[in-house]
Each structure stands twice: as structure tokens, then as C-alpha cells.
Coordinates of C-alpha atoms in Angstrom, one line a residue:
X210 CA 0.0 0.0 0.0
X211 CA 1.3 3.5 -0.9
X212 CA 0.1 6.9 0.0
X213 CA 0.6 10.4 -1.4
X214 CA -0.5 13.9 -0.3
X215 CA -2.2 15.7 -3.2
X216 CA -3.6 19.1 -2.0
X217 CA -4.2 20.3 -5.6
X218 CA -7.4 18.2 -6.0
X219 CA -10.1 20.8 -6.0
X220 CA -13.0 18.6 -4.9
X221 CA -13.6 14.9 -5.7
X222 CA -11.0 12.7 -7.4
X223 CA -12.4 10.5 -10.2
X224 CA -9.4 10.0 -12.6
X225 CA -6.3 8.0 -11.7
X226 CA -4.1 6.7 -14.5
X227 CA -1.2 4.2 -14.0
X228 CA 1.1 3.7 -17.0
X229 CA -1.5 5.1 -19.3
X230 CA -4.3 2.8 -18.0
X231 CA -7.4 4.3 -16.3
X232 CA -7.9 2.8 -12.9
X233 CA -11.1 2.0 -10.9
X234 CA -11.3 2.9 -7.3
X235 CA -11.1 0.0 -4.8
X236 CA -14.2 -2.1 -4.5
X237 CA -15.6 -5.0 -2.5
X238 CA -15.9 -7.6 -3.9
X239 CA -13.5 -7.2 -6.8
X240 CA -14.7 -7.1 -10.4
X241 CA -13.0 -10.4 -11.1
X242 CA -15.0 -12.2 -8.4
X243 CA -18.1 -14.4 -9.1
X244 CA -20.9 -12.5 -10.8
X245 CA -18.5 -9.7 -11.7
X246 CA -18.3 -8.9 -8.0
X247 CA -22.0 -8.2 -7.5
X248 CA -23.6 -9.3 -4.2
X249 CA -27.2 -10.4 -4.5
X250 CA -29.9 -8.3 -2.7
X251 CA -32.1 -10.6 -0.5
X252 CA -34.4 -7.8 0.7
X253 CA -34.5 -4.0 0.4
X254 CA -36.4 -0.9 1.3
X255 CA -36.1 2.8 0.3
X256 CA -32.5 3.6 1.4
X257 CA -31.4 0.2 2.5
X258 CA -30.4 -3.3 1.2
X259 CA -29.7 -6.6 2.9
X260 CA -27.6 -9.5 1.6
X261 CA -26.4 -12.8 3.1
X262 CA -23.4 -12.6 0.8
X263 CA -22.1 -9.3 2.3
X264 CA -19.2 -10.4 4.5
X265 CA -17.0 -7.3 4.4
X266 CA -13.7 -7.3 6.5
X267 CA -14.8 -4.2 8.4
X268 CA -17.5 -1.6 8.6
X269 CA -17.9 0.2 5.3
X270 CA -19.7 3.2 6.8
X271 CA -18.6 6.3 5.0
X272 CA -17.9 4.5 1.7
X273 CA -20.1 4.2 -1.3
X274 CA -22.6 1.6 -2.3
X275 CA -23.1 0.9 -6.1
X276 CA -26.5 -0.7 -6.8
X277 CA -27.7 -2.3 -10.0
X278 CA -31.3 -1.2 -9.6
X279 CA -32.4 -2.5 -13.0
X280 CA -30.7 -3.4 -16.3
X281 CA -30.1 0.2 -17.4
X282 CA -29.4 1.9 -14.0
X283 CA -26.3 1.6 -11.8
X284 CA -26.6 4.1 -9.0
X285 CA -24.0 5.3 -6.5
X286 CA -24.9 6.3 -2.9
X287 CA -22.9 7.3 0.1
X288 CA -23.2 4.8 3.0
X289 CA -24.8 6.1 6.2
X290 CA -24.3 2.8 8.1
X291 CA -23.1 -0.7 7.5
X292 CA -23.4 -3.7 9.8
X293 CA -23.3 -7.4 9.0
X294 CA -25.3 -8.0 5.8
X295 CA -27.2 -4.6 6.0
X296 CA -26.4 -1.3 4.4
X297 CA -28.3 2.0 4.8
X298 CA -27.5 4.8 2.4
X299 CA -28.3 8.4 1.4
X300 CA -30.9 8.2 -1.4
X301 CA -30.0 11.5 -3.1
X302 CA -29.2 11.4 -6.8
X303 CA -31.7 8.9 -8.1
X304 CA -35.4 8.1 -7.9
X305 CA -35.0 4.4 -8.4
X306 CA -35.4 1.8 -5.7
X307 CA -33.3 -1.3 -5.2
X308 CA -34.9 -4.7 -6.2
X309 CA -34.6 -8.1 -4.7
X310 CA -32.4 -10.4 -6.9
X311 CA -30.4 -7.6 -8.3
X312 CA -26.8 -6.8 -7.2
X313 CA -24.5 -4.3 -5.5
X314 CA -21.0 -3.8 -4.3
X315 CA -19.1 -1.3 -2.1
X316 CA -16.4 1.1 -3.2
X317 CA -14.6 4.3 -2.2
X318 CA -13.4 3.0 1.2
X319 CA -9.8 2.2 2.2
X320 CA -10.7 -1.3 3.4
X321 CA -11.5 -2.3 -0.2
X322 CA -7.9 -1.9 -1.5
X323 CA -6.6 -5.4 -2.2
X324 CA -6.0 -5.5 -6.0
X325 CA -3.2 -3.9 -8.1
X326 CA -4.1 -0.4 -9.2
X327 CA -7.1 0.1 -6.9
X328 CA -7.2 3.5 -5.1
X329 CA -8.9 5.6 -2.5
X330 CA -8.8 9.3 -2.0
X331 CA -9.6 10.9 1.4
X332 CA -11.1 14.3 0.7
X333 CA -10.5 15.4 4.3
X334 CA -6.8 14.7 4.5
X335 CA -6.2 15.0 0.7
X336 CA -4.3 11.8 0.7
X337 CA -4.4 9.2 -2.1
X338 CA -3.9 5.5 -1.2
X339 CA -3.0 3.0 -4.0
X340 CA -2.6 -0.7 -3.7
X341 CA 0.4 -1.3 -5.9
X342 CA 2.2 -4.7 -6.3
X343 CA 5.9 -4.0 -6.7
X344 CA 7.8 -0.7 -6.4
X345 CA 5.8 2.2 -7.9
X346 CA 8.9 4.5 -8.1
X347 CA 9.3 3.7 -11.8
X348 CA 5.6 3.9 -12.6
X349 CA 3.9 6.8 -14.3
X350 CA 1.0 7.6 -12.0
X351 CA -1.1 10.6 -12.8
X352 CA -4.2 12.1 -11.1
X353 CA -6.6 14.8 -12.3
X354 CA -6.5 17.9 -10.1
X355 CA -9.1 19.9 -12.1
X356 CA -12.8 19.3 -12.5
X357 CA -13.0 20.8 -16.0
X358 CA -10.2 21.6 -18.5
X359 CA -12.2 23.9 -20.9
X360 CA -15.3 25.7 -19.8
X361 CA -17.3 28.1 -22.0
X362 CA -20.5 29.9 -21.2
X363 CA -22.6 33.0 -21.8
X364 CA -22.5 33.4 -25.6
X365 CA -18.9 32.4 -26.3
X366 CA -18.6 31.7 -30.0
X367 CA -16.3 30.8 -32.9
X368 CA -13.8 28.8 -30.8
X369 CA -11.6 26.2 -32.6
X370 CA -9.5 23.5 -30.9
X371 CA -7.1 21.9 -33.4
X372 CA -4.3 19.3 -33.0
X373 CA -4.6 19.3 -29.2
X374 CA -4.3 16.5 -26.7
X375 CA -6.5 17.3 -23.7
X376 CA -6.3 14.9 -20.8
X377 CA -7.5 14.5 -17.2
X378 CA -10.6 15.9 -15.7
X379 CA -12.6 14.8 -12.7
X380 CA -15.9 16.0 -14.3
X381 CA -16.5 17.1 -17.9
X382 CA -13.3 17.6 -19.9
X383 CA -14.9 20.3 -22.1
X384 CA -18.1 22.0 -20.9
X385 CA -20.0 24.2 -23.4
X386 CA -22.9 26.3 -22.2
X387 CA -25.0 28.8 -24.3
X388 CA -22.2 28.9 -26.9
X389 CA -22.0 28.6 -30.6
X390 CA -19.6 27.6 -33.4
X391 CA -17.3 25.4 -31.3
X392 CA -15.0 23.2 -33.4
X393 CA -12.9 20.3 -32.1
X394 CA -10.7 19.0 -34.9
X395 CA -7.8 16.5 -34.9
X396 CA -7.9 16.4 -31.1
X397 CA -7.4 13.6 -28.6
X398 CA -9.7 13.8 -25.5
X399 CA -9.0 11.2 -22.9
X400 CA -9.0 10.2 -19.2
X401 CA -12.3 11.8 -18.4
X402 CA -14.1 11.7 -15.1
X403 CA -17.5 12.4 -16.5
X404 CA -18.2 13.3 -20.1
X405 CA -15.6 14.3 -22.7
X406 CA -17.8 17.0 -24.2
X407 CA -20.9 18.3 -22.4
X408 CA -23.1 20.9 -23.9
X409 CA -26.4 22.7 -23.1
X410 CA -28.3 25.3 -25.1
X411 CA -25.5 25.6 -27.6
X412 CA -25.4 25.7 -31.4
X413 CA -23.1 24.4 -34.2
X414 CA -20.8 22.1 -32.3
X415 CA -18.5 20.2 -34.8
X416 CA -16.3 17.4 -33.7
X417 CA -14.2 15.9 -36.5
X418 CA -11.2 13.6 -37.0
X419 CA -10.8 13.3 -33.2
X420 CA -10.4 10.6 -30.6
X421 CA -12.4 10.3 -27.4
X422 CA -11.2 7.6 -25.1
X423 CA -11.2 6.4 -21.5
X424 CA -14.3 8.4 -20.4
X425 CA -15.8 7.1 -17.1
X426 CA -19.3 8.2 -18.0
X427 CA -19.9 9.4 -21.6
X428 CA -18.3 10.7 -24.8
X429 CA -20.5 13.6 -26.0
X430 CA -23.5 14.7 -24.1
X431 CA -25.9 17.0 -26.0
X432 CA -28.1 18.6 -23.5
X433 CA -31.2 20.8 -23.5
X434 CA -31.9 22.6 -26.7
X435 CA -28.6 21.8 -28.4
X436 CA -28.9 22.2 -32.2
X437 CA -26.8 21.8 -35.4
X438 CA -24.2 19.3 -34.1
X439 CA -21.9 17.4 -36.5
X440 CA -19.8 14.5 -35.3
X441 CA -17.7 13.1 -38.1
X442 CA -14.7 10.7 -38.7
X443 CA -14.0 10.3 -35.0
X444 CA -13.3 7.4 -32.7
X445 CA -15.0 6.7 -29.4
X446 CA -13.3 4.0 -27.4
X447 CA -13.5 2.6 -23.9
X448 CA -16.5 4.7 -22.9
X449 CA -18.1 3.8 -19.5
X450 CA -16.3 0.5 -19.2
X451 CA -16.1 0.3 -15.4
X452 CA -19.2 -0.3 -13.3
X453 CA -19.5 2.2 -10.4
X454 CA -17.3 4.8 -12.0
X455 CA -20.1 6.4 -14.1
X456 CA -22.9 8.7 -13.0
X457 CA -26.2 7.7 -11.4
X458 CA -29.8 7.8 -12.8
X459 CA -31.1 7.7 -16.4
X460 CA -29.3 8.5 -19.7
X461 CA -25.8 7.9 -18.5
X462 CA -22.9 6.0 -20.0
X463 CA -23.4 6.7 -23.7
X464 CA -20.9 7.2 -26.5
X465 CA -23.2 10.1 -27.7
X466 CA -26.4 11.2 -26.0
X467 CA -29.0 13.6 -27.3
X468 CA -31.8 15.1 -25.1
X469 CA -35.4 15.2 -26.4
X470 CA -35.0 18.8 -27.4
X471 CA -31.8 18.2 -29.4
X472 CA -32.3 18.7 -33.2
X473 CA -30.4 18.8 -36.5
X474 CA -27.7 16.4 -35.7
X475 CA -25.4 14.5 -38.2
X476 CA -23.3 11.6 -37.0
X477 CA -21.2 10.0 -39.7
X478 CA -18.1 8.0 -40.5
X479 CA -17.3 7.4 -36.8
X480 CA -16.2 4.3 -34.9
X481 CA -17.6 3.4 -31.5
X482 CA -15.4 0.7 -29.9
X483 CA -16.1 -0.8 -26.4
X484 CA -19.0 1.2 -25.1
X485 CA -20.3 -0.1 -21.8
X486 CA -23.8 1.1 -22.5
X487 CA -25.4 2.5 -25.6
X488 CA -23.1 3.7 -28.3
X489 CA -25.6 6.3 -29.6
X490 CA -28.7 7.4 -27.7
X491 CA -30.7 9.8 -29.9
X492 CA -33.7 12.0 -29.5
X493 CA -35.2 15.0 -31.2
X494 CA -36.0 15.9 -34.8
X495 CA -33.8 15.9 -37.9
X496 CA -31.3 13.3 -36.8
X497 CA -29.1 11.6 -39.3
X498 CA -26.9 8.7 -38.1
X499 CA -25.1 7.1 -41.1
X500 CA -21.9 5.2 -42.0
X501 CA -20.7 4.4 -38.5
X502 CA -19.1 1.3 -37.1
X503 CA -20.4 0.2 -33.6
X504 CA -18.4 -2.7 -32.2
X505 CA -18.8 -4.2 -28.7
X506 CA -21.5 -2.5 -26.5
X507 CA -23.8 -2.9 -23.5
X508 CA -21.4 -4.9 -21.4
X509 CA -21.7 -2.8 -18.2
X510 CA -25.4 -1.9 -18.5
X511 CA -27.9 -3.3 -20.9
X512 CA -31.6 -3.1 -21.9
X513 CA -30.0 -0.8 -24.4
X514 CA -28.5 -1.0 -27.9
X515 CA -25.9 0.0 -30.4
X516 CA -28.3 2.7 -31.4
X517 CA -31.1 3.5 -29.0
X518 CA -34.0 5.9 -28.6
X519 CA -36.8 6.4 -26.1
X520 CA -39.8 8.6 -26.3
X521 CA -41.8 7.5 -23.3
X522 CA -45.2 8.4 -22.0
X523 CA -44.9 12.0 -23.2
X524 CA -45.5 10.4 -26.6
X525 CA -44.0 13.3 -28.5
X526 CA -44.2 13.0 -32.3
X527 CA -40.8 13.3 -34.0
X528 CA -39.9 13.5 -37.6
X529 CA -37.0 13.0 -40.1
X530 CA -34.8 10.6 -38.1
X531 CA -32.6 8.4 -40.3
X532 CA -30.4 5.4 -39.4
X533 CA -28.6 4.4 -42.5
X534 CA -25.6 2.3 -43.6
X535 CA -24.3 1.6 -40.1
X536 CA -22.5 -1.5 -39.1
X537 CA -23.5 -2.7 -35.6
X538 CA -21.7 -5.8 -34.3
X539 CA -21.0 -7.6 -31.0
X540 CA -23.8 -6.7 -28.6
X541 CA -22.7 -8.4 -25.4
X542 CA -25.2 -7.8 -22.6
X543 CA -24.6 -7.3 -18.9
X544 CA -26.3 -10.1 -17.0
X545 CA -24.3 -10.0 -13.8
X546 CA -26.0 -8.1 -11.1
X547 CA -29.5 -8.5 -12.7
X548 CA -32.5 -10.8 -12.4
X549 CA -33.7 -11.8 -15.8
X550 CA -37.5 -11.8 -16.4
X551 CA -37.3 -15.3 -17.8
X552 CA -34.9 -18.1 -17.0
X553 CA -34.1 -18.7 -20.7
X554 CA -34.0 -15.0 -21.8
X555 CA -31.2 -13.8 -24.0
X556 CA -29.2 -11.0 -22.5
X557 CA -31.1 -7.7 -23.0
X558 CA -29.0 -6.1 -25.7
X559 CA -30.3 -5.0 -29.1
X560 CA -28.6 -3.8 -32.3
X561 CA -31.1 -1.0 -32.9
X562 CA -33.6 -0.3 -30.1
X563 CA -36.7 1.8 -30.7
X564 CA -38.0 2.1 -27.1
X565 CA -41.5 3.0 -25.9
X566 CA -43.5 5.0 -28.4
X567 CA -40.5 5.8 -30.7
X568 CA -41.7 7.2 -34.0
X569 CA -40.7 9.0 -37.2
X570 CA -37.7 6.8 -38.0
X571 CA -36.2 5.3 -41.2
X572 CA -33.9 2.3 -40.7
X573 CA -32.2 1.5 -44.1
X574 CA -29.3 -0.5 -45.3
X575 CA -27.8 -1.3 -41.9
X576 CA -25.8 -4.4 -41.0
X577 CA -26.4 -5.9 -37.5
X578 CA -24.5 -9.0 -36.5
X579 CA -23.6 -11.1 -33.4
X580 CA -26.0 -9.4 -31.0
X581 CA -27.1 -11.6 -28.1
X582 CA -30.8 -10.7 -28.2
X583 CA -32.6 -8.6 -30.8
X584 CA -31.3 -7.3 -34.1
X585 CA -34.0 -4.6 -34.1
X586 CA -36.4 -4.1 -31.2
X587 CA -39.6 -2.1 -32.0
X588 CA -41.2 -1.5 -28.7
X589 CA -44.7 0.0 -29.1
X590 CA -43.6 2.3 -31.9
X591 CA -45.2 3.9 -34.9
X592 CA -44.3 5.5 -38.3
X593 CA -41.2 3.4 -38.8
X594 CA -39.6 2.1 -42.0
X595 CA -37.3 -0.9 -41.8
X596 CA -35.8 -1.6 -45.3
X597 CA -32.8 -3.2 -46.9
X598 CA -31.1 -4.3 -43.7
X599 CA -29.0 -7.4 -43.1
X600 CA -29.3 -9.0 -39.7
X601 CA -27.2 -12.0 -38.7
X602 CA -26.7 -14.2 -35.6
X603 CA -29.1 -12.5 -33.2
X604 CA -31.5 -14.1 -30.7
X605 CA -34.3 -12.5 -32.6
X606 CA -33.9 -10.9 -36.0
X607 CA -36.7 -8.4 -35.2
X608 CA -38.9 -8.1 -32.1
X609 CA -42.2 -6.3 -31.9
X610 CA -44.3 -5.3 -28.9
X611 CA -47.8 -3.7 -29.1
X612 CA -48.9 -3.6 -25.4
X613 CA -51.0 -0.4 -25.3
X614 CA -54.5 -0.8 -26.8
X615 CA -54.8 3.0 -27.1
X616 CA -51.4 3.3 -28.8
X617 CA -50.8 0.1 -30.8
X618 CA -47.7 -0.5 -32.9
X619 CA -48.8 0.9 -36.3
X620 CA -47.6 2.1 -39.7
X621 CA -44.5 -0.1 -39.8
X622 CA -43.0 -0.8 -43.2
X623 CA -40.6 -3.8 -43.3
X624 CA -39.4 -4.7 -46.7
X625 CA -36.4 -6.1 -48.5
X626 CA -34.5 -7.2 -45.4
X627 CA -32.2 -10.2 -45.1
X628 CA -32.4 -12.2 -41.8
X629 CA -30.0 -15.0 -41.2
X630 CA -30.1 -17.1 -38.0
X631 CA -27.0 -19.1 -37.1
X632 CA -28.5 -21.3 -34.4
X633 CA -31.7 -23.3 -34.1
X634 CA -32.7 -21.5 -30.9
X635 CA -32.7 -18.1 -32.7
X636 CA -36.0 -16.8 -34.1
X637 CA -36.7 -14.4 -37.0
X638 CA -39.8 -12.6 -35.7
X639 CA -41.3 -12.2 -32.3
X640 CA -44.6 -10.4 -31.8
X641 CA -46.3 -9.7 -28.5
X642 CA -49.6 -7.8 -29.0
X643 CA -52.9 -7.2 -27.1
X644 CA -54.8 -7.7 -30.3
X645 CA -54.9 -10.4 -33.0
X646 CA -55.0 -8.0 -36.0
X647 CA -51.3 -8.2 -36.8
X648 CA -51.8 -7.2 -40.4
X649 CA -52.7 -3.7 -39.1
X650 CA -49.2 -3.2 -37.8
X651 CA -48.1 -2.3 -41.3
X652 CA -46.7 -3.6 -44.5
X653 CA -44.2 -6.6 -44.4
X654 CA -43.0 -8.0 -47.7
X655 CA -40.0 -9.2 -49.8
X656 CA -38.0 -10.2 -46.8
X657 CA -35.7 -13.2 -46.6
X658 CA -36.0 -15.4 -43.5
X659 CA -33.1 -17.7 -43.6
X660 CA -32.4 -20.3 -40.8
X661 CA -30.6 -23.0 -42.8
X662 CA -29.9 -25.1 -39.7
X663 CA -33.7 -25.6 -39.2
X664 CA -36.3 -23.8 -41.3
X665 CA -39.3 -24.8 -39.2
X666 CA -41.2 -22.4 -36.8
X667 CA -39.1 -19.3 -37.0
X668 CA -41.8 -16.9 -35.8
X669 CA -43.1 -16.6 -32.3
X670 CA -46.4 -15.0 -31.3
X671 CA -47.9 -13.9 -28.0
X672 CA -51.3 -12.7 -28.9
X673 CA -54.8 -13.5 -27.6
X674 CA -55.5 -16.2 -30.1
X675 CA -52.0 -17.7 -30.3
X676 CA -49.1 -18.3 -27.9
X677 CA -46.4 -20.3 -29.6
X678 CA -44.4 -20.8 -32.8
X679 CA -45.5 -20.8 -36.4
X680 CA -43.7 -21.1 -39.7
X681 CA -43.4 -18.6 -42.5
X682 CA -46.3 -20.0 -44.5
X683 CA -48.7 -19.8 -41.6
X684 CA -47.5 -16.2 -41.1
X685 CA -48.4 -15.5 -44.7
X686 CA -51.7 -17.3 -44.7
X687 CA -53.3 -16.3 -41.4
X688 CA -51.9 -12.8 -40.9
X689 CA -51.5 -11.7 -44.6
X690 CA -48.0 -10.6 -44.0
X691 CA -44.8 -11.2 -46.0
X692 CA -46.8 -12.6 -49.0
X693 CA -43.7 -12.5 -51.3
X694 CA -41.1 -13.2 -48.7
X695 CA -38.9 -16.3 -48.8
X696 CA -36.8 -18.8 -46.8
X697 CA -33.2 -19.9 -47.0
X698 CA -31.9 -20.7 -50.5
X699 CA -29.7 -23.5 -49.0
X700 CA -29.9 -25.9 -46.1
X701 CA -27.1 -26.7 -43.7
X702 CA -25.7 -30.2 -43.5
X703 CA -23.6 -30.7 -40.4
X704 CA -22.0 -33.8 -41.9
X705 CA -20.3 -31.8 -44.6
X706 CA -18.9 -28.8 -42.6
X707 CA -19.1 -26.8 -39.5
X708 CA -21.6 -23.9 -39.3
X709 CA -18.9 -21.3 -39.3
X710 CA -17.5 -22.6 -42.5
X711 CA -21.0 -22.8 -44.1
X712 CA -21.9 -19.1 -43.3
X713 CA -19.7 -16.3 -44.5
X714 CA -20.4 -12.9 -42.8
X715 CA -18.2 -10.0 -43.7
X716 CA -18.6 -6.3 -43.5
X717 CA -16.8 -3.2 -44.8
X718 CA -16.6 -0.1 -42.6
X719 CA -14.7 2.0 -45.1
X720 CA -15.5 4.6 -47.7
X721 CA -14.5 2.4 -50.6
X722 CA -15.5 -1.1 -51.7
X723 CA -13.4 -4.1 -50.9
X724 CA -13.0 -7.5 -52.4
X725 CA -13.4 -10.6 -50.2
X726 CA -11.9 -13.9 -51.6
X727 CA -14.2 -16.9 -51.5
X728 CA -12.9 -20.4 -50.6
X729 CA -15.4 -22.2 -52.8
X730 CA -18.9 -21.7 -54.3
X731 CA -21.4 -19.7 -52.3
X732 CA -24.9 -18.6 -52.7
X733 CA -26.3 -15.3 -51.4
X734 CA -29.6 -15.2 -49.6
X735 CA -31.4 -14.2 -52.8
X736 CA -30.1 -17.3 -54.5
X737 CA -27.3 -15.9 -56.6
X738 CA -24.3 -18.2 -57.0
X739 CA -20.9 -16.7 -56.4
X740 CA -17.3 -17.9 -56.6
X741 CA -13.8 -16.5 -56.7
X742 CA -14.5 -13.3 -54.8
X743 CA -17.3 -10.9 -53.9
X744 CA -17.2 -7.1 -53.7
X745 CA -18.6 -5.5 -50.6
X746 CA -19.6 -1.9 -51.0
X747 CA -18.7 0.8 -48.6
X748 CA -20.5 0.5 -45.2
X749 CA -22.2 -2.7 -46.3
X750 CA -21.9 -6.4 -45.8
X751 CA -22.3 -9.8 -47.3
X752 CA -24.2 -12.9 -46.1
X753 CA -23.3 -16.0 -48.0
X754 CA -24.0 -19.8 -47.7
X755 CA -21.4 -22.3 -48.9
X756 CA -22.6 -24.9 -51.4

């Protein structure tokens, strides 16, 4: 254990970096323990939790409890009292209650330090304690002493940051309030205690050719009444990757977040790599999300997606929102610390997630692959077009809910999509509805439903007249949907090859086409035979079956 006096820290310390690696504060249990270190809640009330698994080495009073209150909320609270398996805490900062079966851990207490790199900062003595294995004299240990590095407000305008490396904040790295024409170009923003860029009531923010990395909470947070934002050709990596180090309550932990009053936003040619929650959480009007790569997301919190939106009970009508030519792969899910609704549920992570009453959205020519649960989740939405997308190896290709009889899922266009299931336990379509009239949801046609490992019963219904599986032909005959849609052009034979040899999935997240060599004769999902090589257009993909 090592200790240093750091009087320069202005308030709370969030950011500690050892040899260029961002470190989490000490916690009990450690994150490499069973269930990622979450202790299971046996009972709870407002402001307290109890667990038979809590066997801390000493009283954790004065520390911080981190509670997974549901799939998308991880809240932090100061501990008022701890004894045995019980903890009472200050409820400030969140309106959510703890739930039996979910998890918690304890951090920000000196007794938690038992793993290399863990730290604790005592605000009263201004001393930093680090658990370091070996001699730290040769290590590069840095801490943030400032809350914010750049702060603008009150009509600041025409500011340009170019070719800068900006590191180390305990709160927002760049905070922009009531300002306009703020450009961040060719910059590296990293080691961030909260959000790399946080704006409110601002205009014409442009972020281009920049890197945002190692942010404990979020990348770019577009707040109330922000307009005319462009984020282009930038990389977001390692955003909100450590449970307990982000912020409490809703709408936290995103690569990019937009409030419901945000408008006129363009997000293009970016890469989102290792986002612990949603890569992009959008709201507002006139939103264009195109030609982005999203890879590895929702592994700290879930019930989210690579691209996510939520309208909610306000039921605001939005317009001109486009999700086009994005590549969304590797949705992981964050099961530890949660209690699944069903024992056999897939982890709650989606490629594109249109949450409660979402509307006014075009989803066109996207690629979604290797997502544990739903490729696209349409949760009680309306006025949505889903066309020309390719979805591969997801628990459900597409999932519809229509739970509100006064606001049913309606005006959905779903055409010319290619759905390919890899495993027999995956389904193409799931529909849960309060009414039987599924044909009134919208127009479904010319889609390809390919599950070559088993073509039977790829559609699941939970409606008043049917609770179970049906095949594509029954879907056509009884519900008058997908009349011209088709199944797989080829069947899988396990005696001939492994499934990973049979299916070729490749994507191209660049601005120019690329050629992919073929190790034999293949057929695409439309039945076209290919050999030699195949050309993959920019921000597109191929789904092929080996003959």
C-alpha cells in the first residue's frame, strides 16, 4: 500500500491513471469475483439493502454503495451505516429503488484496497492511497486535479481546438454552455471523469477527426436545446467500461447522448469501440446517423442497444430521423447483477432499439451481427420504416411489442431485409400484442427469413389467439404478412462442414468497396451463386452460404 498527499485536487477525485491505464477505485468484492463482484440483494427498502453474501472485512460506513437497480441503472450512494449484511445509504441522486435479486458492491473505502491499481482518495486529508504490487517508483502515476479543463458559457462563439491532446478531468473535460460555433478538430480527448464534451443550449458544435477515449461516463452529451451538431470521422473508445465509475440515474454511460430537445444532428463515419452502455442514444428531430461502425457495446449496463432511442409516455411526435448504412456488431449484454425476467431469456441487448412510443424513424441498409438478443427491437412504436437491412446471428432478427390498446404499434414498413439465423434457438420474428389483428401493424414483404440449420417455426407469437411458434407459410396465410417473402436458398448439413464454414459474414466499414476472396462456391440469400471473390460496397456487408 502506498500513499501520497495531493492538496491540488479541488473537490472529488475521479481519474487516476497508472502507466496510461485508467484505474477504478477500490471495491468489494473485486470485479473479477463471481458475478463480476455483485452481491445479491435478498431484501430491500427505500434507502437500505440486505444480503447474506455481504461479509466485508470491516464496517464500510462512509464508503459508497453501487447498486444495479435495473438493467439500465447503476446508482451510486454514500453509505450512512453498515453492519453485517445490511447497508443503509443516502438516497440522493436517483429516484430508483433497489430490487430483490439484483446486485450491489461497495467502493470508495480504504478497506476495499486489495488489487493492483485500486485506489482511495480521502477528501478530508487530501491523501491518495494506492494498492500497488511492486515498487511504484518507476511507474507513471497521474491524477486529475481539475474538475474541468475547458469551460465556455454566456454566448462564447467561434472557438476552434485543433491538434490538441486534452487529458485528465474529474468532471467534464470540455463544458460548453450557451455557446456557438465550437469546433474540435484533430484532437485527442482522454482520461475523463464524466463526459468528454458536455453541452447545453448551444449551437453548431462540430467534432471531426478526433479521438475520445477512456471516459468514465460518456463521450459527447448533447443537453437541453442543443442544435446543429456534427460528429464526423472520429473514434469513441472505452466509454463507460467500469461499473461504479459512471454517473447515477437515467441517460448515463453513452458514447453520444441527445436530449429530447436536441435537433439537427449529423453523426457519420465514426467508430464506436467498447461502449459499456449505448453507443448512440438519440432523441429530437432531424437526426441523421449514417456510415458508422459500432463494435462491442452494452457490457456494463444493458436493456440498451448499439443505437437506442426512447420517447416514453410524453409520446412526442418526432420526424425526419434516419439510421442508414451503419454496421453494428457484438452486442454483449450485462447479465451479472441483474435478475432476468425469464430463465431462458437472451441478455437484454439490441442492435437498434426503438423504445417506448418511438416514431418517425427510417432504418435503411444497416448491418447488424452477433448481437445476443434482438437485431431490431420495435417497442410500441409507430411510423417506422425498416428496409434493406442485413441481420445475422441475433437471438431474434426483429422483435415487436404492441402492449397499449390506445397506442398500438402501427404504420410499420418492413421490406427487402435479409435475416440469417445461425443457431436453431434463434428466431426471426417475435410479436407480442394485445390484439390479434397483426396485419394492421403495417406492410411486411419481400424479406428473406433464412435459418438453414432448421427452417421450421421461426416466428413466435404472444397474442390473444396464439401463444407459440409458427412457420413462414402460416404467417403469410393467417396474418396476410410477407406474402412475397422467402426462406433460405440452401440448407445446412452438419455432416459436410461446421456452421462457421458454411456461413460467410463479412462487412466493410470504409469509404470504398473491398473484395473478399471466396474459398469455394457460395450462394447469397437471394439465391445468386458466387465464386472467386465478392465485392462488398462501402459501409455494407455480405451474407453467403457455402454450397
